[in-house]
mmCIF file of C-alpha atoms in Angstrom:
data_model
loop_
_atom_site.group_PDB
_atom_site.id
_atom_site.type_symbol
_atom_site.label_atom_id
_atom_site.label_comp_id
_atom_site.label_asym_id
_atom_site.label_seq_id
_atom_site.Cartn_x
_atom_site.Cartn_y
_atom_site.Cartn_z
ATOM 1 C CA MET A 24 0.000 0.000 0.000
ATOM 2 C CA THR A 25 2.811 2.344 0.960
ATOM 3 C CA ARG A 26 4.627 1.523 -2.275
ATOM 4 C CA ARG A 27 1.531 2.419 -4.385
ATOM 5 C CA LYS A 28 1.200 5.756 -2.583
ATOM 6 C CA ASN A 29 4.859 6.500 -3.171
ATOM 7 C CA SER A 30 4.470 5.592 -6.820
ATOM 8 C CA ARG A 31 1.474 7.916 -7.281
ATOM 9 C CA SER A 32 3.331 10.678 -5.476
ATOM 10 C CA GLN A 33 6.333 10.221 -7.732
ATOM 11 C CA ARG A 34 4.145 10.352 -10.854
ATOM 12 C CA ARG A 35 2.462 13.577 -9.687
ATOM 13 C CA SER A 36 5.845 15.070 -8.860
ATOM 14 C CA SER A 37 7.125 14.054 -12.302
ATOM 15 C CA ARG A 38 4.119 15.647 -14.039
ATOM 16 C CA ARG A 39 4.572 18.881 -12.081
ATOM 17 C CA SER A 40 8.241 18.896 -12.969
ATOM 18 C CA LEU A 41 7.420 18.414 -16.648
ATOM 19 C CA ARG A 42 4.875 21.251 -16.578
ATOM 20 C CA ARG A 43 7.371 23.605 -14.931
ATOM 21 C CA SER A 44 10.041 22.598 -17.427
ATOM 22 C CA SER A 45 7.605 23.174 -20.301
ATOM 23 C CA ARG A 46 6.663 26.633 -18.998
ATOM 24 C CA ARG A 47 10.334 27.579 -18.573
ATOM 25 C CA SER A 48 11.103 26.345 -22.073
ATOM 26 C CA SER A 49 8.160 28.317 -23.460
ATOM 27 C CA ARG A 50 9.304 31.485 -21.723
ATOM 28 C CA ARG A 51 12.872 31.039 -22.992
ATOM 29 C CA SER A 52 11.579 30.466 -26.513
ATOM 30 C CA SER A 53 9.399 33.573 -26.281
ATOM 31 C CA ARG A 54 12.334 35.695 -25.076
ATOM 32 C CA MET A 55 14.596 34.356 -27.826
ATOM 33 C CA SER A 56 11.934 35.044 -30.449
ATOM 34 C CA SER A 57 11.496 38.571 -29.102
ATOM 35 C CA ARG A 58 15.262 39.188 -29.218
ATOM 36 C CA ARG A 59 15.500 37.858 -32.780
ATOM 37 C CA SER A 60 12.604 40.086 -33.821
ATOM 38 C CA SER A 61 14.250 43.065 -32.120
ATOM 39 C CA ARG A 62 17.555 42.350 -33.895
ATOM 40 C CA ARG A 63 15.778 42.087 -37.255
ATOM 41 C CA PHE A 64 14.069 45.432 -36.625
ATOM 42 C CA GLN A 65 17.323 47.081 -35.566
ATOM 43 C CA LYS A 66 19.109 45.692 -38.625
ATOM 44 C CA LYS A 67 16.354 46.977 -40.878
ATOM 45 C CA ASP A 68 16.378 50.394 -39.159
ATOM 46 C CA SER A 69 20.177 50.607 -39.368
ATOM 47 C CA ASN A 70 19.905 50.443 -43.164
ATOM 48 C CA LYS A 71 18.087 53.764 -43.204
ATOM 49 C CA LEU A 72 19.939 56.979 -44.033
ATOM 50 C CA ASN A 73 20.141 59.823 -41.543
ATOM 51 C CA ILE A 74 19.109 62.983 -43.383
ATOM 52 C CA ALA A 75 18.981 66.623 -42.330
ATOM 53 C CA ILE A 76 16.777 68.969 -44.343
ATOM 54 C CA LEU A 77 17.513 72.673 -43.952
ATOM 55 C CA PHE A 78 14.673 75.038 -44.847
ATOM 56 C CA SER A 79 15.150 78.774 -45.279
ATOM 57 C CA GLY A 80 12.875 81.711 -46.062
ATOM 58 C CA ARG A 81 9.078 81.703 -46.059
ATOM 59 C CA LEU A 82 6.958 78.910 -44.615
ATOM 60 C CA THR A 83 4.592 79.210 -47.580
ATOM 61 C CA SER A 84 3.175 75.856 -48.750
ATOM 62 C CA TYR A 85 4.667 73.943 -45.804
ATOM 63 C CA ASP A 86 1.410 71.977 -45.407
ATOM 64 C CA LYS A 87 0.684 71.420 -49.108
ATOM 65 C CA HIS A 88 4.219 70.152 -49.736
ATOM 66 C CA TYR A 89 4.722 67.973 -46.636
ATOM 67 C CA LYS A 90 3.725 64.686 -48.286
ATOM 68 C CA ASN A 91 5.684 65.607 -51.422
ATOM 69 C CA ILE A 92 8.823 66.224 -49.352
ATOM 70 C CA MET A 93 8.382 62.999 -47.383
ATOM 71 C CA ASP A 94 7.783 60.945 -50.546
ATOM 72 C CA ASN A 95 10.507 62.407 -52.751
ATOM 73 C CA LEU A 96 13.260 63.523 -50.373
ATOM 74 C CA VAL A 97 12.866 61.549 -47.147
ATOM 75 C CA GLN A 98 11.660 58.275 -48.728
ATOM 76 C CA GLY A 99 11.223 56.476 -45.397
ATOM 77 C CA ASN A 100 14.675 57.383 -44.078
ATOM 78 C CA ASN A 101 15.393 59.046 -40.738
ATOM 79 C CA VAL A 102 15.053 62.815 -41.007
ATOM 80 C CA ASP A 103 15.588 65.926 -38.903
ATOM 81 C CA PHE A 104 14.363 69.333 -40.013
ATOM 82 C CA TYR A 105 16.015 72.697 -39.315
ATOM 83 C CA ALA A 106 14.540 76.042 -40.328
ATOM 84 C CA GLY A 107 15.954 79.553 -40.605
ATOM 85 C CA ILE A 108 12.906 81.635 -41.469
ATOM 86 C CA SER A 109 12.398 85.186 -42.638
ATOM 87 C CA THR A 110 10.893 87.946 -40.519
ATOM 88 C CA GLU A 111 7.991 88.437 -42.949
ATOM 89 C CA PRO A 112 4.572 88.681 -41.240
ATOM 90 C CA ILE A 113 3.232 85.598 -43.051
ATOM 91 C CA ASN A 114 5.615 83.429 -41.021
ATOM 92 C CA ASP A 115 4.049 84.632 -37.760
ATOM 93 C CA ASP A 116 0.732 83.143 -38.908
ATOM 94 C CA LEU A 117 2.223 79.828 -40.069
ATOM 95 C CA LEU A 118 4.973 79.086 -37.547
ATOM 96 C CA ASN A 119 3.032 77.180 -34.855
ATOM 97 C CA ASP A 120 1.359 74.833 -37.323
ATOM 98 C CA PHE A 121 4.652 74.318 -39.161
ATOM 99 C CA ILE A 122 6.280 73.239 -35.888
ATOM 100 C CA LYS A 123 3.431 70.804 -35.128
ATOM 101 C CA MET A 124 3.687 69.186 -38.564
ATOM 102 C CA TYR A 125 7.472 69.051 -39.110
ATOM 103 C CA LYS A 126 8.683 68.937 -35.487
ATOM 104 C CA PRO A 127 11.970 70.677 -36.400
ATOM 105 C CA LYS A 128 15.068 70.124 -34.268
ATOM 106 C CA LYS A 129 15.650 73.875 -34.359
ATOM 107 C CA VAL A 130 13.824 76.847 -35.837
ATOM 108 C CA LYS A 131 14.645 80.542 -35.583
ATOM 109 C CA LYS A 132 13.734 83.815 -37.219
ATOM 110 C CA SER A 133 16.655 85.523 -38.908
ATOM 111 C CA ASN A 134 17.912 88.441 -36.831
ATOM 112 C CA LYS A 135 21.482 88.964 -37.973
ATOM 113 C CA ARG A 136 22.393 92.567 -38.708
ATOM 114 C CA LEU A 137 21.734 93.559 -42.321
ATOM 115 C CA LEU A 138 24.718 94.270 -44.522
ATOM 116 C CA ASP A 139 25.883 97.864 -44.865
ATOM 117 C CA ILE A 140 25.872 98.108 -48.642
ATOM 118 C CA ASP A 141 25.463 101.105 -50.935
ATOM 119 C CA TRP A 142 22.822 99.497 -53.155
ATOM 120 C CA ASP A 143 22.950 102.330 -55.687
ATOM 121 C CA GLN A 144 26.453 101.165 -56.569
ATOM 122 C CA VAL A 145 25.515 97.490 -56.907
ATOM 123 C CA LYS A 146 25.155 96.180 -60.453
ATOM 124 C CA ALA A 147 22.107 94.132 -61.481
ATOM 125 C CA ASN A 148 20.298 92.984 -64.602
ATOM 126 C CA LYS A 149 16.980 94.544 -65.597
ATOM 127 C CA GLN A 150 14.847 92.056 -63.664
ATOM 128 C CA MET A 151 16.895 92.302 -60.468
ATOM 129 C CA ALA A 152 17.319 96.084 -60.511
ATOM 130 C CA PRO A 153 14.131 96.852 -58.495
ATOM 131 C CA ILE A 154 14.747 93.979 -56.028
ATOM 132 C CA LYS A 155 18.500 94.201 -55.435
ATOM 133 C CA LYS A 156 18.162 93.629 -51.693
ATOM 134 C CA ASN A 157 16.194 90.373 -51.956
ATOM 135 C CA PRO A 158 19.252 88.094 -52.298
ATOM 136 C CA MET A 159 20.647 89.628 -49.115
ATOM 137 C CA PHE A 160 17.545 88.532 -47.185
ATOM 138 C CA MET A 161 17.612 85.112 -48.823
ATOM 139 C CA TRP A 162 21.210 84.487 -47.808
ATOM 140 C CA ARG A 163 20.626 85.905 -44.333
ATOM 141 C CA ASN A 164 17.988 83.206 -43.837
ATOM 142 C CA ARG A 165 20.422 80.564 -45.083
ATOM 143 C CA ASP A 166 23.132 81.908 -42.820
ATOM 144 C CA ASN A 167 20.620 81.524 -39.978
ATOM 145 C CA VAL A 168 19.824 77.874 -40.697
ATOM 146 C CA MET A 169 23.530 77.185 -41.293
ATOM 147 C CA ASN A 170 24.338 78.396 -37.779
ATOM 148 C CA LEU A 171 21.497 76.388 -36.253
ATOM 149 C CA PHE A 172 22.588 73.223 -38.018
ATOM 150 C CA SER A 173 26.353 73.638 -37.519
ATOM 151 C CA LYS A 174 25.917 73.244 -33.740
ATOM 152 C CA SER A 175 24.442 69.766 -34.117
ATOM 153 C CA LYS A 176 26.684 66.886 -32.997
ATOM 154 C CA LYS A 177 24.573 64.287 -34.787
ATOM 155 C CA LYS A 178 26.078 62.481 -37.763
ATOM 156 C CA TYR A 179 24.072 62.711 -40.966
ATOM 157 C CA ASP A 180 24.599 60.816 -44.202
ATOM 158 C CA TRP A 181 23.231 63.678 -46.313
ATOM 159 C CA ILE A 182 22.189 67.285 -45.756
ATOM 160 C CA ILE A 183 19.686 68.918 -48.094
ATOM 161 C CA SER A 184 19.399 72.700 -48.340
ATOM 162 C CA THR A 185 16.068 73.677 -49.879
ATOM 163 C CA ARG A 186 12.912 75.781 -49.617
ATOM 164 C CA LEU A 187 9.370 74.955 -48.585
ATOM 165 C CA ASP A 188 7.892 76.333 -51.804
ATOM 166 C CA VAL A 189 9.737 73.720 -53.900
ATOM 167 C CA TYR A 190 7.536 70.904 -55.246
ATOM 168 C CA TYR A 191 9.399 67.817 -56.474
ATOM 169 C CA THR A 192 8.240 65.879 -59.520
ATOM 170 C CA GLU A 193 10.713 63.015 -59.135
ATOM 171 C CA LYS A 194 12.423 61.187 -56.282
ATOM 172 C CA LEU A 195 15.937 62.068 -55.193
ATOM 173 C CA ASN A 196 18.256 59.206 -56.207
ATOM 174 C CA PHE A 197 20.676 58.945 -53.283
ATOM 175 C CA SER A 198 22.833 56.408 -55.137
ATOM 176 C CA LYS A 199 23.697 59.078 -57.734
ATOM 177 C CA LEU A 200 25.018 61.596 -55.178
ATOM 178 C CA ASP A 201 28.743 62.281 -54.896
ATOM 179 C CA ASP A 202 29.917 62.547 -51.282
ATOM 180 C CA LYS A 203 32.988 64.551 -52.330
ATOM 181 C CA LYS A 204 30.996 67.280 -54.074
ATOM 182 C CA ILE A 205 28.061 69.646 -53.740
ATOM 183 C CA ASN A 206 25.201 68.056 -55.673
ATOM 184 C CA ILE A 207 23.060 70.660 -57.439
ATOM 185 C CA PRO A 208 20.012 69.778 -59.546
ATOM 186 C CA LEU A 209 19.928 70.816 -63.181
ATOM 187 C CA LEU A 210 17.535 73.513 -64.507
ATOM 188 C CA ALA A 211 17.176 77.282 -64.043
ATOM 189 C CA ASP A 212 20.876 78.197 -63.902
ATOM 190 C CA TYR A 213 20.541 81.637 -65.541
ATOM 191 C CA GLY A 214 24.274 81.971 -66.112
ATOM 192 C CA GLY A 215 25.320 80.406 -62.804
ATOM 193 C CA TYR A 216 23.960 77.617 -60.582
ATOM 194 C CA GLN A 217 20.322 77.311 -59.601
ATOM 195 C CA ASP A 218 20.059 78.376 -55.956
ATOM 196 C CA LYS A 219 17.013 76.504 -54.625
ATOM 197 C CA ILE A 220 18.479 73.076 -53.753
ATOM 198 C CA ALA A 221 21.884 71.680 -52.811
ATOM 199 C CA ILE A 222 22.852 68.334 -51.275
ATOM 200 C CA GLY A 223 26.103 67.288 -49.656
ATOM 201 C CA LYS A 224 28.005 66.358 -46.524
ATOM 202 C CA LYS A 225 28.088 68.669 -43.504
ATOM 203 C CA ASN A 226 31.292 70.581 -44.255
ATOM 204 C CA GLN A 227 30.324 71.046 -47.897
ATOM 205 C CA ILE A 228 26.866 72.365 -47.067
ATOM 206 C CA ILE A 229 28.244 74.767 -44.465
ATOM 207 C CA ASP A 230 30.678 76.170 -47.057
ATOM 208 C CA TYR A 231 27.865 76.360 -49.609
ATOM 209 C CA LEU A 232 25.612 78.303 -47.209
ATOM 210 C CA ASP A 233 28.367 80.639 -46.019
ATOM 211 C CA LEU A 234 27.654 83.383 -48.545
ATOM 212 C CA TYR A 235 26.025 86.120 -46.426
ATOM 213 C CA ASP A 236 29.170 87.280 -44.632
ATOM 214 C CA ASN A 237 31.035 87.384 -47.959
ATOM 215 C CA MET A 238 28.285 89.092 -49.922
ATOM 216 C CA LYS A 239 29.445 92.693 -49.529
ATOM 217 C CA LYS A 240 32.914 91.741 -50.777
ATOM 218 C CA TYR A 241 31.464 89.781 -53.700
ATOM 219 C CA LEU A 242 29.214 92.642 -54.807
ATOM 220 C CA GLU A 243 32.196 94.939 -55.191
ATOM 221 C CA LYS A 244 33.116 92.786 -58.195
ATOM 222 C CA LYS A 245 29.951 90.962 -59.245
ATOM 223 C CA PRO A 246 26.303 91.828 -59.998
ATOM 224 C CA VAL A 247 23.661 90.848 -57.452
ATOM 225 C CA ASN A 248 22.054 88.354 -59.877
ATOM 226 C CA PRO A 249 21.485 85.302 -57.620
ATOM 227 C CA GLU A 250 22.597 82.356 -59.774
ATOM 228 C CA PRO A 251 25.870 83.875 -61.089
ATOM 229 C CA LEU A 252 26.588 85.175 -57.578
ATOM 230 C CA LEU A 253 26.182 81.661 -56.157
ATOM 231 C CA LYS A 254 28.494 80.225 -58.812
ATOM 232 C CA TYR A 255 31.114 82.836 -57.962
ATOM 233 C CA HIS A 256 30.786 81.979 -54.256
ATOM 234 C CA ILE A 257 31.215 78.238 -54.964
ATOM 235 C CA GLN A 258 34.320 79.013 -57.000
ATOM 236 C CA GLN A 259 35.740 81.129 -54.177
ATOM 237 C CA LYS A 260 35.166 78.254 -51.750
ATOM 238 C CA ASN A 261 36.767 75.773 -54.194
ATOM 239 C CA LEU A 262 33.744 73.503 -53.895
ATOM 240 C CA PRO A 263 33.530 70.805 -56.575
ATOM 241 C CA VAL A 264 30.056 70.442 -58.066
ATOM 242 C CA LYS A 265 28.100 67.531 -59.472
ATOM 243 C CA ARG A 266 24.919 68.211 -61.439
ATOM 244 C CA ILE A 267 22.106 65.767 -60.738
ATOM 245 C CA SER A 268 18.557 65.140 -61.880
ATOM 246 C CA LEU A 269 15.873 66.244 -59.412
ATOM 247 C CA LYS A 270 12.989 67.783 -61.308
ATOM 248 C CA HIS A 271 10.999 70.367 -59.385
ATOM 249 C CA ASN A 272 8.768 73.409 -59.605
ATOM 250 C CA ILE A 273 8.101 76.444 -57.430
ATOM 251 C CA TYR A 274 4.645 76.809 -55.935
ATOM 252 C CA PRO A 275 3.286 79.343 -55.468
ATOM 253 C CA LYS A 276 5.305 81.500 -57.837
ATOM 254 C CA VAL A 277 5.636 85.069 -56.593
ATOM 255 C CA PRO A 278 4.928 87.674 -59.315
ATOM 256 C CA LEU A 279 7.615 90.291 -59.930
ATOM 257 C CA LYS A 280 5.255 93.092 -58.821
ATOM 258 C CA ARG A 281 4.859 91.435 -55.448
ATOM 259 C CA LYS A 282 8.608 90.908 -55.155
ATOM 260 C CA VAL A 283 9.120 94.611 -55.834
ATOM 261 C CA ALA A 284 6.477 95.528 -53.227
ATOM 262 C CA ASN A 285 8.120 93.229 -50.682
ATOM 263 C CA ALA A 286 11.541 94.733 -51.413
ATOM 264 C CA GLN A 287 10.246 98.281 -50.999
ATOM 265 C CA SER A 288 8.558 97.451 -47.670
ATOM 266 C CA ARG A 289 11.791 96.229 -46.082
#
């Protein structure tokens, strides 16, 4: 009788031991599966590029162009936005919603002292003559975003300098970029380099954007026409250039009359 009781007790103990062993095995398997899944996710995420996009100027069309920017520039990669914006009243109305949508790392209105230039002595073509000062404001905004971005310690694979009123009609092909050069899209050169978009590594982009403090010196020799002035600046900085395909439009386009009115109100 005692032997049968001992036998039953041993069987119950064995079953309990098996159940505990099964639960432990199940938990180990679950943890291993979770770790494998986590490693797969991290591996997948590590394949993404780290991109910084530097906006300058007006916040016009920030909402209409958000999806276009995400689809054609960001393309699912990791992105941080920086913005050096103009002091125009329209930005006061748009700033809070821009911040909610883009969540920029840094944003600041341009407040650097304006250049002391005798604009009557500055040369310009017929179209630029009534709006000679506009490039100064444009490059002040870019100087602003350059200073915001230059303080970042984060490592980025690519930095894109652009504007919020640019609408892209094709995707940026990252595999075609040259990491030893400033990559500038073709179109609208007007005797120099188009000045809406540039892509490069950090040091290259900082040199590219560092025009404002040199502008007075440049205008002693060169007209204020934006594209030729940019080309001259790039030559002075000894920046090699690669031309790339990145088709785009400007929306909304600002009529010349409005540009003149804006220039006269400053």
